[in-house]
């Protein structure tokens, strides 16, 4: 028996890679009966019949599991946010960060298209950047037209499974192409890429980049807070997570309870206003979703 990682699933076959190569495998482990669907990203035990074919017998325990797109054991998300075209939105970034934190994934914030920045915008972006760095997040600046910026991204992809995530048109495919030109992924001018259905029929595949893997399909195509409870939301904000024990009430939601250490920190300017506003907005969004069910 051998171990490997599923790097692609297509037409009933699982493509399992390990140091001996890629094996085209069928499932054989009563998966349907056991209600297990092997996913791209899974570590599996398999039996090789020969040097190219085999059977998947067992799926090892998952660290996490994304639903859209379906992929297991993602360790890192490169959150791509263009500084221009479309312009930077901290609301959307915070939404992505919540989803990433809730799935126990390490984020890297990648601010793309910096070649389009003028001085005023650049100063603005730098201010935002400092705030996120202070929260403990890694931030990199990239432009596909500045080779040295691509090189700053490269080390982050080593020895782990990453997904690129971010709105359509921010430059995810372009970055992947810059990292591995032979991929030749399709990129689209903004006006066209905003149309529907761009990612609908794509299957996920893990592609080797820098001794690690990157999913060729953007992660977090849905940001609907599904599976995230309002009560756990503050744990997805590092600056709140570190303060919850100082609130007077256990289970404080930091919305209107007295003696709330989080709201105190906002008042003192220790937590950025906009981060707290986004928290309140997401909190309300989750609550109102619940009411609808
Ligand atoms: P995706 O939808 O996130 O995969 O975005 P694409 O990679 O398809 O890029 C969308 C558009 O942005 C394309 O027209 C790219 O040429 C353009 N683009 C991507 N990266 C950069 C960059 O670093 N600088 C500039 N100026 N344009 C970029
Ligand atoms: Zn509180």
PDB file of C-alpha atoms and ligand atoms in Angstrom:
ATOM      1  CA  UNK A   1       0.000   0.000   0.000  1.00  0.00           C
ATOM      2  CA  UNK A   2       1.180   3.498  -0.839  1.00  0.00           C
ATOM      3  CA  UNK A   3       0.204   7.028   0.175  1.00  0.00           C
ATOM      4  CA  UNK A   4      -0.275   9.974  -2.083  1.00  0.00           C
ATOM      5  CA  UNK A   5      -2.329  13.077  -2.700  1.00  0.00           C
ATOM      6  CA  UNK A   6      -5.259  13.412  -5.071  1.00  0.00           C
ATOM      7  CA  UNK A   7      -4.276  16.189  -7.455  1.00  0.00           C
ATOM      8  CA  UNK A   8      -7.161  15.849  -9.900  1.00  0.00           C
ATOM      9  CA  UNK A   9     -10.543  14.114 -10.097  1.00  0.00           C
ATOM     10  CA  UNK A  10     -12.154  13.570 -13.476  1.00  0.00           C
ATOM     11  CA  UNK A  11     -14.721  11.173 -14.957  1.00  0.00           C
ATOM     12  CA  UNK A  12     -14.602   8.740 -12.056  1.00  0.00           C
ATOM     13  CA  UNK A  13     -10.834   8.686 -11.821  1.00  0.00           C
ATOM     14  CA  UNK A  14      -8.680  10.054  -9.063  1.00  0.00           C
ATOM     15  CA  UNK A  15      -5.186  11.120 -10.029  1.00  0.00           C
ATOM     16  CA  UNK A  16      -2.949  10.351  -7.086  1.00  0.00           C
ATOM     17  CA  UNK A  17       0.558  11.760  -6.931  1.00  0.00           C
ATOM     18  CA  UNK A  18       3.493  10.696  -4.820  1.00  0.00           C
ATOM     19  CA  UNK A  19       7.264  10.494  -5.244  1.00  0.00           C
ATOM     20  CA  UNK A  20       6.835   7.633  -7.761  1.00  0.00           C
ATOM     21  CA  UNK A  21       4.647   9.608 -10.134  1.00  0.00           C
ATOM     22  CA  UNK A  22       0.943  10.067 -10.849  1.00  0.00           C
ATOM     23  CA  UNK A  23      -1.405   7.083 -10.686  1.00  0.00           C
ATOM     24  CA  UNK A  24      -4.798   7.011 -12.353  1.00  0.00           C
ATOM     25  CA  UNK A  25      -6.987   5.383  -9.714  1.00  0.00           C
ATOM     26  CA  UNK A  26     -10.521   4.183  -9.314  1.00  0.00           C
ATOM     27  CA  UNK A  27     -12.166   4.257  -5.892  1.00  0.00           C
ATOM     28  CA  UNK A  28     -12.454   0.961  -4.072  1.00  0.00           C
ATOM     29  CA  UNK A  29     -13.278   1.280  -0.434  1.00  0.00           C
ATOM     30  CA  UNK A  30     -17.053   1.310  -0.212  1.00  0.00           C
ATOM     31  CA  UNK A  31     -16.869   5.088  -0.296  1.00  0.00           C
ATOM     32  CA  UNK A  32     -20.451   5.574  -1.342  1.00  0.00           C
ATOM     33  CA  UNK A  33     -21.784   3.378   1.427  1.00  0.00           C
ATOM     34  CA  UNK A  34     -19.546   5.134   3.936  1.00  0.00           C
ATOM     35  CA  UNK A  35     -20.680   8.513   2.567  1.00  0.00           C
ATOM     36  CA  UNK A  36     -17.126   9.559   1.782  1.00  0.00           C
ATOM     37  CA  UNK A  37     -16.328  11.444  -1.381  1.00  0.00           C
ATOM     38  CA  UNK A  38     -12.610  11.551  -2.036  1.00  0.00           C
ATOM     39  CA  UNK A  39     -11.658  15.141  -2.845  1.00  0.00           C
ATOM     40  CA  UNK A  40      -8.836  16.831  -4.641  1.00  0.00           C
ATOM     41  CA  UNK A  41      -6.312  17.619  -1.919  1.00  0.00           C
ATOM     42  CA  UNK A  42      -7.023  14.449   0.060  1.00  0.00           C
ATOM     43  CA  UNK A  43      -4.181  12.323   1.298  1.00  0.00           C
ATOM     44  CA  UNK A  44      -5.130   8.753   0.435  1.00  0.00           C
ATOM     45  CA  UNK A  45      -3.906   5.217   0.767  1.00  0.00           C
ATOM     46  CA  UNK A  46      -3.888   3.468  -2.544  1.00  0.00           C
ATOM     47  CA  UNK A  47      -2.791   0.256  -4.110  1.00  0.00           C
ATOM     48  CA  UNK A  48      -0.803   0.528  -7.317  1.00  0.00           C
ATOM     49  CA  UNK A  49      -1.538  -2.151  -9.905  1.00  0.00           C
ATOM     50  CA  UNK A  50       1.393  -1.110 -12.004  1.00  0.00           C
ATOM     51  CA  UNK A  51       3.404   2.062 -12.587  1.00  0.00           C
ATOM     52  CA  UNK A  52       0.414   4.115 -13.772  1.00  0.00           C
ATOM     53  CA  UNK A  53      -2.862   2.695 -12.404  1.00  0.00           C
ATOM     54  CA  UNK A  54      -4.307   1.783  -9.061  1.00  0.00           C
ATOM     55  CA  UNK A  55      -7.136   1.866  -6.533  1.00  0.00           C
ATOM     56  CA  UNK A  56      -7.871   4.395  -3.799  1.00  0.00           C
ATOM     57  CA  UNK A  57      -8.601   2.438  -0.630  1.00  0.00           C
ATOM     58  CA  UNK A  58      -8.735   4.955   2.188  1.00  0.00           C
ATOM     59  CA  UNK A  59      -9.049   8.718   2.674  1.00  0.00           C
ATOM     60  CA  UNK A  60      -6.977  10.087   5.552  1.00  0.00           C
ATOM     61  CA  UNK A  61      -8.452  12.559   8.012  1.00  0.00           C
ATOM     62  CA  UNK A  62      -8.897  16.075   6.597  1.00  0.00           C
ATOM     63  CA  UNK A  63      -7.602  19.278   8.097  1.00  0.00           C
ATOM     64  CA  UNK A  64     -10.421  21.184   6.398  1.00  0.00           C
ATOM     65  CA  UNK A  65     -12.736  20.995   3.440  1.00  0.00           C
ATOM     66  CA  UNK A  66     -13.864  23.786   1.150  1.00  0.00           C
ATOM     67  CA  UNK A  67     -17.206  23.403  -0.574  1.00  0.00           C
ATOM     68  CA  UNK A  68     -16.913  25.792  -3.484  1.00  0.00           C
ATOM     69  CA  UNK A  69     -14.686  24.726  -5.086  1.00  0.00           C
ATOM     70  CA  UNK A  70     -14.520  21.258  -3.468  1.00  0.00           C
ATOM     71  CA  UNK A  71     -10.993  20.817  -2.183  1.00  0.00           C
ATOM     72  CA  UNK A  72      -9.526  19.338   0.987  1.00  0.00           C
ATOM     73  CA  UNK A  73      -6.536  20.204   3.161  1.00  0.00           C
ATOM     74  CA  UNK A  74      -5.940  23.736   1.946  1.00  0.00           C
ATOM     75  CA  UNK A  75      -3.232  25.249   4.119  1.00  0.00           C
ATOM     76  CA  UNK A  76      -2.914  28.720   2.694  1.00  0.00           C
ATOM     77  CA  UNK A  77      -4.993  31.232   0.770  1.00  0.00           C
ATOM     78  CA  UNK A  78      -3.397  33.945  -1.321  1.00  0.00           C
ATOM     79  CA  UNK A  79      -6.027  36.673  -1.110  1.00  0.00           C
ATOM     80  CA  UNK A  80      -5.548  38.698  -4.251  1.00  0.00           C
ATOM     81  CA  UNK A  81      -6.849  42.250  -4.116  1.00  0.00           C
ATOM     82  CA  UNK A  82      -6.080  44.638  -6.913  1.00  0.00           C
ATOM     83  CA  UNK A  83      -5.154  48.111  -5.803  1.00  0.00           C
ATOM     84  CA  UNK A  84      -6.882  49.448  -8.951  1.00  0.00           C
ATOM     85  CA  UNK A  85      -9.256  47.973 -11.542  1.00  0.00           C
ATOM     86  CA  UNK A  86     -11.209  46.969  -9.501  1.00  0.00           C
ATOM     87  CA  UNK A  87     -10.101  49.249  -6.676  1.00  0.00           C
ATOM     88  CA  UNK A  88      -9.271  47.980  -3.212  1.00  0.00           C
ATOM     89  CA  UNK A  89     -12.135  47.157  -0.844  1.00  0.00           C
ATOM     90  CA  UNK A  90     -11.358  46.516   2.815  1.00  0.00           C
ATOM     91  CA  UNK A  91     -14.918  45.245   3.320  1.00  0.00           C
ATOM     92  CA  UNK A  92     -14.404  42.456   0.826  1.00  0.00           C
ATOM     93  CA  UNK A  93     -10.935  41.720   2.176  1.00  0.00           C
ATOM     94  CA  UNK A  94     -12.317  41.375   5.704  1.00  0.00           C
ATOM     95  CA  UNK A  95     -15.017  39.049   4.410  1.00  0.00           C
ATOM     96  CA  UNK A  96     -12.408  36.819   2.801  1.00  0.00           C
ATOM     97  CA  UNK A  97     -10.294  36.922   5.960  1.00  0.00           C
ATOM     98  CA  UNK A  98     -13.250  35.740   8.059  1.00  0.00           C
ATOM     99  CA  UNK A  99     -13.837  32.783   5.739  1.00  0.00           C
ATOM    100  CA  UNK A 100     -10.167  31.907   5.708  1.00  0.00           C
ATOM    101  CA  UNK A 101      -9.858  32.131   9.503  1.00  0.00           C
ATOM    102  CA  UNK A 102     -13.015  30.069   9.998  1.00  0.00           C
ATOM    103  CA  UNK A 103     -11.498  27.279   7.900  1.00  0.00           C
ATOM    104  CA  UNK A 104      -8.200  27.371   9.743  1.00  0.00           C
ATOM    105  CA  UNK A 105      -6.300  28.505   6.666  1.00  0.00           C
ATOM    106  CA  UNK A 106      -3.252  30.777   6.736  1.00  0.00           C
ATOM    107  CA  UNK A 107      -3.881  33.936   4.656  1.00  0.00           C
ATOM    108  CA  UNK A 108      -1.390  35.938   2.620  1.00  0.00           C
ATOM    109  CA  UNK A 109      -2.740  39.268   1.435  1.00  0.00           C
ATOM    110  CA  UNK A 110      -1.542  39.983  -2.072  1.00  0.00           C
ATOM    111  CA  UNK A 111      -2.136  43.530  -3.287  1.00  0.00           C
ATOM    112  CA  UNK A 112      -1.911  43.283  -7.059  1.00  0.00           C
ATOM    113  CA  UNK A 113      -1.543  45.634 -10.041  1.00  0.00           C
ATOM    114  CA  UNK A 114       0.651  48.072  -8.123  1.00  0.00           C
ATOM    115  CA  UNK A 115       1.933  49.371 -11.463  1.00  0.00           C
ATOM    116  CA  UNK A 116      -1.401  51.204 -11.766  1.00  0.00           C
ATOM    117  CA  UNK A 117      -0.974  53.214  -8.551  1.00  0.00           C
ATOM    118  CA  UNK A 118      -0.355  56.940  -8.463  1.00  0.00           C
ATOM    119  CA  UNK A 119       1.284  58.530  -5.415  1.00  0.00           C
ATOM    120  CA  UNK A 120      -1.918  59.426  -3.611  1.00  0.00           C
ATOM    121  CA  UNK A 121      -3.360  55.942  -4.003  1.00  0.00           C
ATOM    122  CA  UNK A 122      -0.080  54.388  -3.060  1.00  0.00           C
ATOM    123  CA  UNK A 123      -0.046  56.213   0.270  1.00  0.00           C
ATOM    124  CA  UNK A 124      -3.619  55.062   0.911  1.00  0.00           C
ATOM    125  CA  UNK A 125      -2.757  51.454   0.185  1.00  0.00           C
ATOM    126  CA  UNK A 126       0.292  51.649   2.433  1.00  0.00           C
ATOM    127  CA  UNK A 127      -1.861  52.817   5.322  1.00  0.00           C
ATOM    128  CA  UNK A 128      -4.214  49.854   4.890  1.00  0.00           C
ATOM    129  CA  UNK A 129      -1.242  47.553   4.533  1.00  0.00           C
ATOM    130  CA  UNK A 130       0.180  48.650   7.908  1.00  0.00           C
ATOM    131  CA  UNK A 131      -3.105  47.933   9.653  1.00  0.00           C
ATOM    132  CA  UNK A 132      -3.267  44.387   8.335  1.00  0.00           C
ATOM    133  CA  UNK A 133       0.400  43.742   9.066  1.00  0.00           C
ATOM    134  CA  UNK A 134      -0.166  44.868  12.636  1.00  0.00           C
ATOM    135  CA  UNK A 135      -2.868  42.218  12.913  1.00  0.00           C
ATOM    136  CA  UNK A 136      -0.224  39.638  12.055  1.00  0.00           C
ATOM    137  CA  UNK A 137      -1.121  39.119   8.409  1.00  0.00           C
ATOM    138  CA  UNK A 138       1.504  38.774   5.697  1.00  0.00           C
ATOM    139  CA  UNK A 139       1.142  41.353   2.931  1.00  0.00           C
ATOM    140  CA  UNK A 140       2.884  41.316  -0.454  1.00  0.00           C
ATOM    141  CA  UNK A 141       2.631  43.791  -3.321  1.00  0.00           C
ATOM    142  CA  UNK A 142       2.676  42.481  -6.862  1.00  0.00           C
ATOM    143  CA  UNK A 143       2.493  43.483 -10.478  1.00  0.00           C
ATOM    144  CA  UNK A 144       2.864  41.097 -13.356  1.00  0.00           C
ATOM    145  CA  UNK A 145       4.930  43.810 -15.016  1.00  0.00           C
ATOM    146  CA  UNK A 146       7.471  43.923 -12.182  1.00  0.00           C
ATOM    147  CA  UNK A 147       9.337  40.631 -12.114  1.00  0.00           C
ATOM    148  CA  UNK A 148      10.912  41.281  -8.702  1.00  0.00           C
ATOM    149  CA  UNK A 149       7.454  41.494  -7.086  1.00  0.00           C
ATOM    150  CA  UNK A 150       6.552  38.052  -8.432  1.00  0.00           C
ATOM    151  CA  UNK A 151       9.695  36.761  -6.756  1.00  0.00           C
ATOM    152  CA  UNK A 152       8.475  38.045  -3.375  1.00  0.00           C
ATOM    153  CA  UNK A 153       5.360  35.881  -3.736  1.00  0.00           C
ATOM    154  CA  UNK A 154       7.200  32.718  -4.737  1.00  0.00           C
ATOM    155  CA  UNK A 155       8.609  31.685  -1.329  1.00  0.00           C
ATOM    156  CA  UNK A 156       5.111  31.658   0.183  1.00  0.00           C
ATOM    157  CA  UNK A 157       4.072  28.828  -2.117  1.00  0.00           C
ATOM    158  CA  UNK A 158       6.789  26.401  -0.994  1.00  0.00           C
ATOM    159  CA  UNK A 159       5.853  23.025   0.495  1.00  0.00           C
ATOM    160  CA  UNK A 160       2.158  23.658   1.053  1.00  0.00           C
ATOM    161  CA  UNK A 161      -1.215  23.584  -0.639  1.00  0.00           C
ATOM    162  CA  UNK A 162      -2.471  27.041  -1.551  1.00  0.00           C
ATOM    163  CA  UNK A 163      -5.506  28.487  -3.244  1.00  0.00           C
ATOM    164  CA  UNK A 164      -5.698  31.869  -4.878  1.00  0.00           C
ATOM    165  CA  UNK A 165      -8.858  33.738  -3.954  1.00  0.00           C
ATOM    166  CA  UNK A 166     -10.344  37.096  -4.781  1.00  0.00           C
ATOM    167  CA  UNK A 167     -12.874  38.775  -7.008  1.00  0.00           C
ATOM    168  CA  UNK A 168     -12.931  38.186 -10.701  1.00  0.00           C
ATOM    169  CA  UNK A 169     -10.536  40.446 -12.590  1.00  0.00           C
ATOM    170  CA  UNK A 170      -8.027  41.085  -9.791  1.00  0.00           C
ATOM    171  CA  UNK A 171      -5.313  39.164 -11.623  1.00  0.00           C
ATOM    172  CA  UNK A 172      -5.254  35.671 -10.102  1.00  0.00           C
ATOM    173  CA  UNK A 173      -4.717  33.827 -13.377  1.00  0.00           C
ATOM    174  CA  UNK A 174      -2.164  36.395 -14.487  1.00  0.00           C
ATOM    175  CA  UNK A 175      -0.190  35.849 -11.274  1.00  0.00           C
ATOM    176  CA  UNK A 176      -0.231  32.083 -11.717  1.00  0.00           C
ATOM    177  CA  UNK A 177       0.959  32.529 -15.276  1.00  0.00           C
ATOM    178  CA  UNK A 178       3.728  34.829 -14.084  1.00  0.00           C
ATOM    179  CA  UNK A 179       4.780  32.222 -11.526  1.00  0.00           C
ATOM    180  CA  UNK A 180       4.620  29.373 -14.034  1.00  0.00           C
ATOM    181  CA  UNK A 181       4.507  30.639 -17.633  1.00  0.00           C
ATOM    182  CA  UNK A 182       4.001  27.123 -19.029  1.00  0.00           C
ATOM    183  CA  UNK A 183       0.532  27.041 -17.418  1.00  0.00           C
ATOM    184  CA  UNK A 184      -0.814  29.469 -19.958  1.00  0.00           C
ATOM    185  CA  UNK A 185      -4.071  30.041 -18.060  1.00  0.00           C
ATOM    186  CA  UNK A 186      -6.674  32.148 -19.758  1.00  0.00           C
ATOM    187  CA  UNK A 187      -6.849  35.746 -18.541  1.00  0.00           C
ATOM    188  CA  UNK A 188      -9.597  38.154 -19.431  1.00  0.00           C
ATOM    189  CA  UNK A 189      -9.849  41.914 -19.651  1.00  0.00           C
ATOM    190  CA  UNK A 190     -11.973  43.202 -16.772  1.00  0.00           C
ATOM    191  CA  UNK A 191     -14.997  44.149 -18.804  1.00  0.00           C
ATOM    192  CA  UNK A 192     -15.382  40.588 -20.037  1.00  0.00           C
ATOM    193  CA  UNK A 193     -14.373  38.730 -16.891  1.00  0.00           C
ATOM    194  CA  UNK A 194     -17.263  40.175 -14.885  1.00  0.00           C
ATOM    195  CA  UNK A 195     -19.730  38.133 -16.908  1.00  0.00           C
ATOM    196  CA  UNK A 196     -21.464  35.091 -15.529  1.00  0.00           C
ATOM    197  CA  UNK A 197     -20.357  31.524 -15.656  1.00  0.00           C
ATOM    198  CA  UNK A 198     -16.635  31.937 -15.966  1.00  0.00           C
ATOM    199  CA  UNK A 199     -15.825  29.265 -13.400  1.00  0.00           C
ATOM    200  CA  UNK A 200     -18.966  27.159 -13.580  1.00  0.00           C
ATOM    201  CA  UNK A 201     -17.750  24.110 -15.441  1.00  0.00           C
ATOM    202  CA  UNK A 202     -14.168  24.060 -14.238  1.00  0.00           C
ATOM    203  CA  UNK A 203     -12.945  21.114 -12.234  1.00  0.00           C
ATOM    204  CA  UNK A 204     -10.252  21.643  -9.623  1.00  0.00           C
ATOM    205  CA  UNK A 205      -6.725  20.560 -10.186  1.00  0.00           C
ATOM    206  CA  UNK A 206      -3.659  20.983  -8.004  1.00  0.00           C
ATOM    207  CA  UNK A 207      -0.691  22.189  -9.962  1.00  0.00           C
ATOM    208  CA  UNK A 208       2.857  21.917  -8.688  1.00  0.00           C
ATOM    209  CA  UNK A 209       4.481  25.302  -8.065  1.00  0.00           C
ATOM    210  CA  UNK A 210       7.638  25.760  -5.979  1.00  0.00           C
ATOM    211  CA  UNK A 211       7.657  22.311  -4.324  1.00  0.00           C
ATOM    212  CA  UNK A 212       4.081  23.005  -3.232  1.00  0.00           C
ATOM    213  CA  UNK A 213       0.684  22.848  -4.880  1.00  0.00           C
ATOM    214  CA  UNK A 214      -1.646  25.594  -6.024  1.00  0.00           C
ATOM    215  CA  UNK A 215      -5.282  24.996  -6.971  1.00  0.00           C
ATOM    216  CA  UNK A 216      -5.985  26.141 -10.524  1.00  0.00           C
ATOM    217  CA  UNK A 217      -9.509  27.255  -9.546  1.00  0.00           C
ATOM    218  CA  UNK A 218     -10.054  30.226  -7.226  1.00  0.00           C
ATOM    219  CA  UNK A 219     -11.003  29.337  -3.657  1.00  0.00           C
ATOM    220  CA  UNK A 220     -13.994  30.747  -1.787  1.00  0.00           C
ATOM    221  CA  UNK A 221     -16.254  31.338  -4.751  1.00  0.00           C
ATOM    222  CA  UNK A 222     -19.051  31.740  -2.215  1.00  0.00           C
ATOM    223  CA  UNK A 223     -18.764  34.096   0.750  1.00  0.00           C
ATOM    224  CA  UNK A 224     -22.135  33.508   2.348  1.00  0.00           C
ATOM    225  CA  UNK A 225     -20.956  32.821   5.948  1.00  0.00           C
ATOM    226  CA  UNK A 226     -22.449  29.350   5.651  1.00  0.00           C
ATOM    227  CA  UNK A 227     -21.318  27.308   8.650  1.00  0.00           C
ATOM    228  CA  UNK A 228     -20.037  30.324  10.565  1.00  0.00           C
ATOM    229  CA  UNK A 229     -21.944  31.107  13.761  1.00  0.00           C
ATOM    230  CA  UNK A 230     -22.411  34.712  14.852  1.00  0.00           C
ATOM    231  CA  UNK A 231     -21.035  33.759  18.272  1.00  0.00           C
ATOM    232  CA  UNK A 232     -17.742  32.570  16.807  1.00  0.00           C
ATOM    233  CA  UNK A 233     -17.300  35.523  14.448  1.00  0.00           C
ATOM    234  CA  UNK A 234     -15.074  37.494  16.814  1.00  0.00           C
ATOM    235  CA  UNK A 235     -12.600  34.582  16.782  1.00  0.00           C
ATOM    236  CA  UNK A 236     -12.087  35.289  13.075  1.00  0.00           C
ATOM    237  CA  UNK A 237     -10.801  38.792  13.938  1.00  0.00           C
ATOM    238  CA  UNK A 238      -7.338  38.448  15.550  1.00  0.00           C
ATOM    239  CA  UNK A 239      -7.620  41.793  17.365  1.00  0.00           C
ATOM    240  CA  UNK A 240     -10.901  40.662  18.951  1.00  0.00           C
ATOM    241  CA  UNK A 241      -9.844  37.080  19.571  1.00  0.00           C
ATOM    242  CA  UNK A 242      -7.062  38.319  21.830  1.00  0.00           C
ATOM    243  CA  UNK A 243      -9.479  40.446  23.888  1.00  0.00           C
ATOM    244  CA  UNK A 244     -12.619  38.335  24.364  1.00  0.00           C
ATOM    245  CA  UNK A 245     -11.493  37.073  27.758  1.00  0.00           C
ATOM    246  CA  UNK A 246     -11.422  40.636  29.060  1.00  0.00           C
ATOM    247  CA  UNK A 247     -15.110  41.277  28.373  1.00  0.00           C
ATOM    248  CA  UNK A 248     -17.302  41.279  31.467  1.00  0.00           C
ATOM    249  CA  UNK A 249     -19.776  38.743  30.130  1.00  0.00           C
ATOM    250  CA  UNK A 250     -18.858  35.327  28.900  1.00  0.00           C
ATOM    251  CA  UNK A 251     -20.134  34.930  25.360  1.00  0.00           C
ATOM    252  CA  UNK A 252     -20.111  38.708  24.874  1.00  0.00           C
ATOM    253  CA  UNK A 253     -21.003  39.477  21.251  1.00  0.00           C
ATOM    254  CA  UNK A 254     -19.359  42.944  21.478  1.00  0.00           C
ATOM    255  CA  UNK A 255     -22.453  44.554  20.001  1.00  0.00           C
ATOM    256  CA  UNK A 256     -24.060  46.249  23.002  1.00  0.00           C
ATOM    257  CA  UNK A 257     -23.089  44.453  26.210  1.00  0.00           C
ATOM    258  CA  UNK A 258     -21.682  46.664  28.989  1.00  0.00           C
ATOM    259  CA  UNK A 259     -17.986  46.513  29.912  1.00  0.00           C
ATOM    260  CA  UNK A 260     -16.979  45.115  26.559  1.00  0.00           C
ATOM    261  CA  UNK A 261     -13.219  45.095  26.073  1.00  0.00           C
ATOM    262  CA  UNK A 262     -13.581  45.052  22.296  1.00  0.00           C
ATOM    263  CA  UNK A 263     -15.739  48.180  22.122  1.00  0.00           C
ATOM    264  CA  UNK A 264     -13.419  49.775  24.663  1.00  0.00           C
ATOM    265  CA  UNK A 265     -10.465  49.078  22.355  1.00  0.00           C
ATOM    266  CA  UNK A 266     -12.341  50.592  19.418  1.00  0.00           C
ATOM    267  CA  UNK A 267     -12.979  53.720  21.455  1.00  0.00           C
ATOM    268  CA  UNK A 268      -9.309  53.921  22.418  1.00  0.00           C
ATOM    269  CA  UNK A 269      -8.291  53.602  18.767  1.00  0.00           C
ATOM    270  CA  UNK A 270      -6.572  50.259  19.379  1.00  0.00           C
ATOM    271  CA  UNK A 271      -8.939  48.491  17.013  1.00  0.00           C
ATOM    272  CA  UNK A 272      -9.524  50.153  13.640  1.00  0.00           C
ATOM    273  CA  UNK A 273     -13.060  51.560  13.322  1.00  0.00           C
ATOM    274  CA  UNK A 274     -13.598  50.031   9.919  1.00  0.00           C
ATOM    275  CA  UNK A 275     -12.665  46.563  11.162  1.00  0.00           C
ATOM    276  CA  UNK A 276     -15.235  46.810  13.970  1.00  0.00           C
ATOM    277  CA  UNK A 277     -17.859  48.155  11.549  1.00  0.00           C
ATOM    278  CA  UNK A 278     -17.281  45.190   9.270  1.00  0.00           C
ATOM    279  CA  UNK A 279     -17.572  42.867  12.244  1.00  0.00           C
ATOM    280  CA  UNK A 280     -20.961  44.361  13.174  1.00  0.00           C
ATOM    281  CA  UNK A 281     -22.135  44.164   9.587  1.00  0.00           C
ATOM    282  CA  UNK A 282     -21.146  40.498   9.221  1.00  0.00           C
ATOM    283  CA  UNK A 283     -22.665  39.727  12.609  1.00  0.00           C
ATOM    284  CA  UNK A 284     -25.992  41.166  11.476  1.00  0.00           C
ATOM    285  CA  UNK A 285     -25.739  39.353   8.146  1.00  0.00           C
ATOM    286  CA  UNK A 286     -25.261  35.987   9.880  1.00  0.00           C
ATOM    287  CA  UNK A 287     -28.121  36.673  12.298  1.00  0.00           C
ATOM    288  CA  UNK A 288     -30.520  37.597   9.523  1.00  0.00           C
ATOM    289  CA  UNK A 289     -29.567  34.495   7.529  1.00  0.00           C
ATOM    290  CA  UNK A 290     -30.490  32.399  10.560  1.00  0.00           C
ATOM    291  CA  UNK A 291     -33.846  34.119  10.862  1.00  0.00           C
ATOM    292  CA  UNK A 292     -34.711  33.199   7.307  1.00  0.00           C
ATOM    293  CA  UNK A 293     -34.328  29.467   7.950  1.00  0.00           C
TER     294      UNK A 293
HETATM  295  P1  LIG B   1      -8.632  36.870 -12.535  1.00  0.00           P
HETATM  296  O1  LIG B   1     -10.069  36.944 -12.965  1.00  0.00           O
HETATM  297  O2  LIG B   1      -8.477  37.237 -11.107  1.00  0.00           O
HETATM  298  O3  LIG B   1      -7.968  35.583 -12.876  1.00  0.00           O
HETATM  299  O4  LIG B   1      -7.885  38.050 -13.361  1.00  0.00           O
HETATM  300  P2  LIG B   1      -7.021  37.937 -14.701  1.00  0.00           P
HETATM  301  O5  LIG B   1      -5.703  37.296 -14.413  1.00  0.00           O
HETATM  302  O6  LIG B   1      -7.869  37.327 -15.777  1.00  0.00           O
HETATM  303  O7  LIG B   1      -6.736  39.484 -15.008  1.00  0.00           O
HETATM  304  C1  LIG B   1      -7.764  40.413 -15.299  1.00  0.00           C
HETATM  305  C2  LIG B   1      -7.189  41.583 -16.070  1.00  0.00           C
HETATM  306  O8  LIG B   1      -6.246  42.300 -15.278  1.00  0.00           O
HETATM  307  C3  LIG B   1      -6.437  41.164 -17.335  1.00  0.00           C
HETATM  308  O9  LIG B   1      -6.762  42.107 -18.364  1.00  0.00           O
HETATM  309  C4  LIG B   1      -4.985  41.285 -16.944  1.00  0.00           C
HETATM  310  O10 LIG B   1      -4.147  41.571 -18.049  1.00  0.00           O
HETATM  311  C5  LIG B   1      -5.013  42.447 -15.983  1.00  0.00           C
HETATM  312  N1  LIG B   1      -3.891  42.354 -15.001  1.00  0.00           N
HETATM  313  C6  LIG B   1      -3.546  41.266 -14.255  1.00  0.00           C
HETATM  314  N2  LIG B   1      -2.477  41.526 -13.489  1.00  0.00           N
HETATM  315  C7  LIG B   1      -2.129  42.825 -13.736  1.00  0.00           C
HETATM  316  C8  LIG B   1      -1.090  43.682 -13.216  1.00  0.00           C
HETATM  317  O11 LIG B   1      -0.252  43.319 -12.371  1.00  0.00           O
HETATM  318  N3  LIG B   1      -1.068  44.973 -13.701  1.00  0.00           N
HETATM  319  C9  LIG B   1      -1.974  45.419 -14.613  1.00  0.00           C
HETATM  320  N4  LIG B   1      -1.868  46.689 -15.022  1.00  0.00           N
HETATM  321  N5  LIG B   1      -2.944  44.628 -15.117  1.00  0.00           N
HETATM  322  C10 LIG B   1      -3.029  43.358 -14.683  1.00  0.00           C
HETATM  323 ZN1  LIG B   2     -17.204  42.188  24.283  1.00  0.00          ZN
END
